[in-house]
Amino acid sequence: MPARDHCGVVGVAVPGKGAAPFLYRGLRALQHRGQESAGIATTSHGKLSIRKGMGLVHEVFVQETLDALRGSTGIGHVRYPTTGSTDLENAQPLALRLRGEEAAIAVNGDLVNFERTRRRLQAQGVELLGNADTETMGQMIALEYSRSRDLEAAIRRARWELIGGYASVMLVGTRMVAFRDPLGIRPLSVGTLNGGHCVASESVAIELMGGETLREVAPGEILIFDKDGEMHSASMGATGETAHCMFEWVYFSRPDSTLGGKDVYAVRSRIGERLARESPVESDLVIPVPDSSRPQALGFSSASGIPYAEGLIKNRFVERTFILPDQKRREAEVRVKLHPVPGLLKGKRIVLLDDSIVRGTTLKEIVSMVRAAGALRVDVRIGCPPIVAPCYFGVDMKQRKELVAYGRTEEEVAQVIGADSVHYLSLPGLVESIGLASDQLCLGCLSGKYPLEVPEERQRFQRTLGEF
Ligand code: SF4
């Protein structure tokens, strides 16, 4: 079962229209990327309005709240915390001031040099209130802006202190700004909307706001939108190298999004087909772990000729299992969330297809459920190579000891989760299914080789690991 989602961002500049309803629709389209908190900031004549709260987008924003958000330019955020604690203080957008101008920032991603950058800011007398990367990023840009009053130059200079994977949106006075890390680790697309422009973590959010996707924001690109929605593009100095997160195609992004010019749904189908060729199995039914593994399971079924069936039914009204405080309750919650169809599974050999395994705890529960429903065999196929190393660029996989594949063979993983067999997609299989070259992708959590040096790995994330 997959890692937690990270975050999603949107930004709009639509002259003559209120920004908030567009942002609301965009955030709802990105709800899968973060369910802990949601927030919107808008600006009208340089005056900032900001509303945020804990919960899902439709829980945080009722009509009254949206009506209070004035102005035709704004940004929004849905959050699953990857760093920083899980409270309202760290919900985004965060308000700040840039040389007297009212401003706000929202980020999807993590900085790898967070501690060092914080110390540098504190040494300059900057007061930091929370403990999230977003505040650090915003304050670093504010510091640079205080020196020049040139926003583009401030972001370009701050970039040298902001090392990591991020896609950020800001409001500064009447302007909306969007920028993406120089390797394009985290996704960000730009589109036209209602005579102006918009940006979003995924193309599907642009389309659901009523816009048209133009392209992806280039790695290291800074886009500045004025109050009339006009777009100005600049670069913070990228090298042309990229390291797009492979996990966006594997699991995070919606299947109806397009990333790196590749349809996510088509990539997932190819993954399933490839997996069927790499790890064939004699079986009666292919069953996906819903929802994210369906295209892979359909691909597996068409390549293997084994019939596909929806053998696990998801209760759509149970969400956010991660907020439960202990493992036992989270496991019990899996049983509320997913239930097998006994008539389909009884007496059958089952190929259970999941997009990825991170900790393995949820999949263990599912395998046991499928067996209890009468399956004769449960052969697990995983649409991603083993995740053996942490992510430092915005995904909640921080400690090696939590990763079931770390230090284990496929046979040992099968034992842990109680399956008859487990086979993962190969690395070449993944790269070829995505359709980009391996050196255009971040594969850090699969190989332990990261596209950026991670100076704070030990201090920040691995403290509790004796064996590291
Ligand atoms: S380490 Fe893994 S999850 Fe993190 S950005 Fe790289 S590919 Fe994505």
Short mmCIF file of N, CA, C and O in Angstrom, two decimals, residues 281-287 289 312 340 345-354 363-382 410 413-415 417-423:
data_model
loop_
_atom_site.label_atom_id
_atom_site.label_comp_id
_atom_site.label_asym_id
_atom_site.label_seq_id
_atom_site.Cartn_x
_atom_site.Cartn_y
_atom_site.Cartn_z
N VAL A 281 2.23 -15.79 -13.77
CA VAL A 281 1.73 -16.66 -12.70
C VAL A 281 0.47 -17.37 -13.19
O VAL A 281 -0.29 -16.80 -13.99
N GLU A 282 0.30 -18.61 -12.78
CA GLU A 282 -0.94 -19.33 -13.11
C GLU A 282 -1.99 -18.91 -12.10
O GLU A 282 -1.80 -19.11 -10.89
N SER A 283 -3.05 -18.33 -12.57
CA SER A 283 -4.03 -17.81 -11.61
C SER A 283 -5.41 -17.74 -12.25
O SER A 283 -5.55 -17.89 -13.47
N ASP A 284 -6.43 -17.51 -11.42
CA ASP A 284 -7.80 -17.45 -11.94
C ASP A 284 -8.32 -16.02 -12.11
O ASP A 284 -9.14 -15.77 -12.97
N LEU A 285 -7.85 -15.12 -11.24
CA LEU A 285 -8.37 -13.74 -11.28
C LEU A 285 -7.29 -12.73 -10.92
O LEU A 285 -6.46 -13.00 -10.04
N VAL A 286 -7.33 -11.58 -11.59
CA VAL A 286 -6.48 -10.44 -11.20
C VAL A 286 -7.36 -9.46 -10.44
O VAL A 286 -8.39 -9.02 -10.96
N ILE A 287 -6.94 -9.14 -9.22
CA ILE A 287 -7.73 -8.24 -8.36
C ILE A 287 -6.86 -7.02 -8.02
O ILE A 287 -5.76 -7.18 -7.51
N VAL A 289 -5.83 -3.64 -5.80
CA VAL A 289 -6.08 -2.96 -4.53
C VAL A 289 -6.62 -1.58 -4.92
O VAL A 289 -5.91 -0.80 -5.52
N LEU A 312 -12.22 -6.51 -4.32
CA LEU A 312 -12.16 -5.75 -3.06
C LEU A 312 -12.99 -4.49 -3.26
O LEU A 312 -12.78 -3.76 -4.23
N PRO A 340 -13.68 -7.73 1.02
CA PRO A 340 -13.63 -8.63 -0.13
C PRO A 340 -15.02 -9.09 -0.57
O PRO A 340 -15.97 -9.06 0.21
N LEU A 345 -14.01 -14.61 -4.72
CA LEU A 345 -12.68 -15.06 -4.32
C LEU A 345 -12.64 -16.52 -3.88
O LEU A 345 -11.60 -17.17 -3.98
N LYS A 346 -13.75 -17.03 -3.42
CA LYS A 346 -13.79 -18.37 -2.83
C LYS A 346 -13.33 -19.45 -3.83
O LYS A 346 -13.82 -19.52 -4.95
N GLY A 347 -12.32 -20.21 -3.40
CA GLY A 347 -11.83 -21.33 -4.22
C GLY A 347 -10.98 -20.90 -5.41
O GLY A 347 -10.67 -21.71 -6.28
N LYS A 348 -10.60 -19.62 -5.47
CA LYS A 348 -9.84 -19.11 -6.63
C LYS A 348 -8.39 -18.81 -6.26
O LYS A 348 -8.07 -18.48 -5.12
N ARG A 349 -7.54 -18.91 -7.31
CA ARG A 349 -6.16 -18.44 -7.17
C ARG A 349 -6.15 -16.97 -7.60
O ARG A 349 -6.60 -16.66 -8.71
N ILE A 350 -5.64 -16.12 -6.72
CA ILE A 350 -5.77 -14.67 -6.94
C ILE A 350 -4.40 -14.04 -7.18
O ILE A 350 -3.45 -14.29 -6.44
N VAL A 351 -4.32 -13.18 -8.23
CA VAL A 351 -3.18 -12.27 -8.36
C VAL A 351 -3.65 -10.95 -7.77
O VAL A 351 -4.59 -10.35 -8.29
N LEU A 352 -3.01 -10.54 -6.70
CA LEU A 352 -3.39 -9.27 -6.06
C LEU A 352 -2.40 -8.22 -6.53
O LEU A 352 -1.20 -8.37 -6.35
N LEU A 353 -2.93 -7.18 -7.18
CA LEU A 353 -2.04 -6.17 -7.74
C LEU A 353 -2.09 -4.88 -6.95
O LEU A 353 -3.15 -4.31 -6.75
N ASP A 354 -0.92 -4.43 -6.48
CA ASP A 354 -0.84 -3.14 -5.79
C ASP A 354 0.20 -2.28 -6.50
O ASP A 354 1.16 -2.80 -7.07
N LEU A 363 -1.05 -3.96 3.21
CA LEU A 363 -1.13 -5.09 2.29
C LEU A 363 -1.23 -6.41 3.05
O LEU A 363 -1.93 -7.33 2.64
N LYS A 364 -0.56 -6.49 4.17
CA LYS A 364 -0.64 -7.70 5.01
C LYS A 364 -2.10 -7.95 5.43
O LYS A 364 -2.61 -9.07 5.36
N GLU A 365 -2.77 -6.89 5.84
CA GLU A 365 -4.18 -7.00 6.22
C GLU A 365 -5.03 -7.45 5.04
O GLU A 365 -5.93 -8.28 5.18
N ILE A 366 -4.73 -6.89 3.87
CA ILE A 366 -5.55 -7.20 2.68
C ILE A 366 -5.35 -8.67 2.29
O ILE A 366 -6.31 -9.37 1.98
N VAL A 367 -4.09 -9.13 2.32
CA VAL A 367 -3.82 -10.54 1.97
C VAL A 367 -4.59 -11.44 2.92
O VAL A 367 -5.24 -12.42 2.50
N SER A 368 -4.57 -11.10 4.19
CA SER A 368 -5.26 -11.96 5.16
C SER A 368 -6.78 -11.94 4.93
O SER A 368 -7.46 -12.96 5.04
N MET A 369 -7.31 -10.79 4.52
CA MET A 369 -8.74 -10.67 4.21
C MET A 369 -9.11 -11.54 3.00
O MET A 369 -10.15 -12.21 3.00
N VAL A 370 -8.25 -11.50 1.98
CA VAL A 370 -8.53 -12.25 0.75
C VAL A 370 -8.48 -13.75 1.05
O VAL A 370 -9.32 -14.53 0.58
N ARG A 371 -7.53 -14.17 1.88
CA ARG A 371 -7.46 -15.58 2.27
C ARG A 371 -8.72 -15.96 3.07
O ARG A 371 -9.31 -17.02 2.83
N ALA A 372 -9.10 -15.10 3.99
CA ALA A 372 -10.27 -15.40 4.83
C ALA A 372 -11.53 -15.52 3.97
O ALA A 372 -12.49 -16.20 4.35
N ALA A 373 -11.53 -14.85 2.81
CA ALA A 373 -12.70 -14.93 1.92
C ALA A 373 -12.67 -16.20 1.07
O ALA A 373 -13.52 -16.37 0.20
N GLY A 374 -11.66 -17.05 1.27
CA GLY A 374 -11.66 -18.37 0.62
C GLY A 374 -10.71 -18.52 -0.55
O GLY A 374 -10.76 -19.54 -1.26
N ALA A 375 -9.82 -17.53 -0.78
CA ALA A 375 -8.86 -17.67 -1.90
C ALA A 375 -7.91 -18.84 -1.65
O ALA A 375 -7.48 -19.06 -0.51
N LEU A 376 -7.60 -19.58 -2.72
CA LEU A 376 -6.70 -20.73 -2.58
C LEU A 376 -5.24 -20.29 -2.52
O LEU A 376 -4.43 -20.90 -1.83
N ARG A 377 -4.90 -19.28 -3.33
CA ARG A 377 -3.54 -18.74 -3.36
C ARG A 377 -3.64 -17.24 -3.50
O ARG A 377 -4.57 -16.73 -4.13
N VAL A 378 -2.66 -16.53 -2.93
CA VAL A 378 -2.60 -15.08 -3.14
C VAL A 378 -1.19 -14.75 -3.61
O VAL A 378 -0.23 -14.82 -2.84
N ASP A 379 -1.06 -14.46 -4.91
CA ASP A 379 0.23 -14.07 -5.48
C ASP A 379 0.20 -12.56 -5.68
O ASP A 379 -0.66 -12.04 -6.41
N VAL A 380 1.13 -11.87 -5.01
CA VAL A 380 1.12 -10.41 -5.04
C VAL A 380 2.08 -9.91 -6.11
O VAL A 380 3.22 -10.37 -6.21
N ARG A 381 1.62 -8.97 -6.92
CA ARG A 381 2.47 -8.33 -7.93
C ARG A 381 2.43 -6.82 -7.67
O ARG A 381 1.35 -6.25 -7.47
N ILE A 382 3.62 -6.22 -7.69
CA ILE A 382 3.75 -4.81 -7.31
C ILE A 382 4.23 -3.99 -8.51
O ILE A 382 5.28 -4.29 -9.09
N GLU A 410 12.40 -10.75 -1.99
CA GLU A 410 10.97 -10.87 -2.33
C GLU A 410 10.33 -11.99 -1.49
O GLU A 410 9.21 -11.86 -1.02
N VAL A 413 9.69 -10.70 1.95
CA VAL A 413 8.55 -9.78 1.98
C VAL A 413 7.25 -10.59 1.91
O VAL A 413 6.29 -10.31 2.63
N ALA A 414 7.25 -11.64 1.07
CA ALA A 414 6.05 -12.49 0.95
C ALA A 414 5.72 -13.09 2.32
O ALA A 414 4.55 -13.15 2.72
N GLN A 415 6.75 -13.51 3.04
CA GLN A 415 6.52 -14.07 4.39
C GLN A 415 5.91 -13.04 5.32
O GLN A 415 4.95 -13.31 6.04
N ILE A 417 4.14 -10.40 4.64
CA ILE A 417 2.74 -10.01 4.37
C ILE A 417 1.81 -11.22 4.22
O ILE A 417 0.62 -11.07 4.00
N GLY A 418 2.38 -12.42 4.31
CA GLY A 418 1.55 -13.63 4.28
C GLY A 418 1.09 -14.05 2.90
O GLY A 418 0.09 -14.76 2.77
N ALA A 419 1.82 -13.64 1.83
CA ALA A 419 1.44 -14.00 0.46
C ALA A 419 2.17 -15.25 0.01
O ALA A 419 3.21 -15.61 0.57
N ASP A 420 1.63 -15.93 -1.02
CA ASP A 420 2.33 -17.11 -1.56
C ASP A 420 3.55 -16.68 -2.36
O ASP A 420 4.55 -17.40 -2.40
N SER A 421 3.47 -15.56 -3.03
CA SER A 421 4.66 -15.01 -3.69
C SER A 421 4.49 -13.50 -3.80
O SER A 421 3.37 -12.99 -3.76
N VAL A 422 5.63 -12.82 -3.91
CA VAL A 422 5.63 -11.37 -4.17
C VAL A 422 6.65 -11.13 -5.28
O VAL A 422 7.77 -11.63 -5.20
N HIS A 423 6.24 -10.41 -6.33
CA HIS A 423 7.21 -9.98 -7.34
C HIS A 423 6.99 -8.51 -7.63
O HIS A 423 5.85 -8.06 -7.80
#
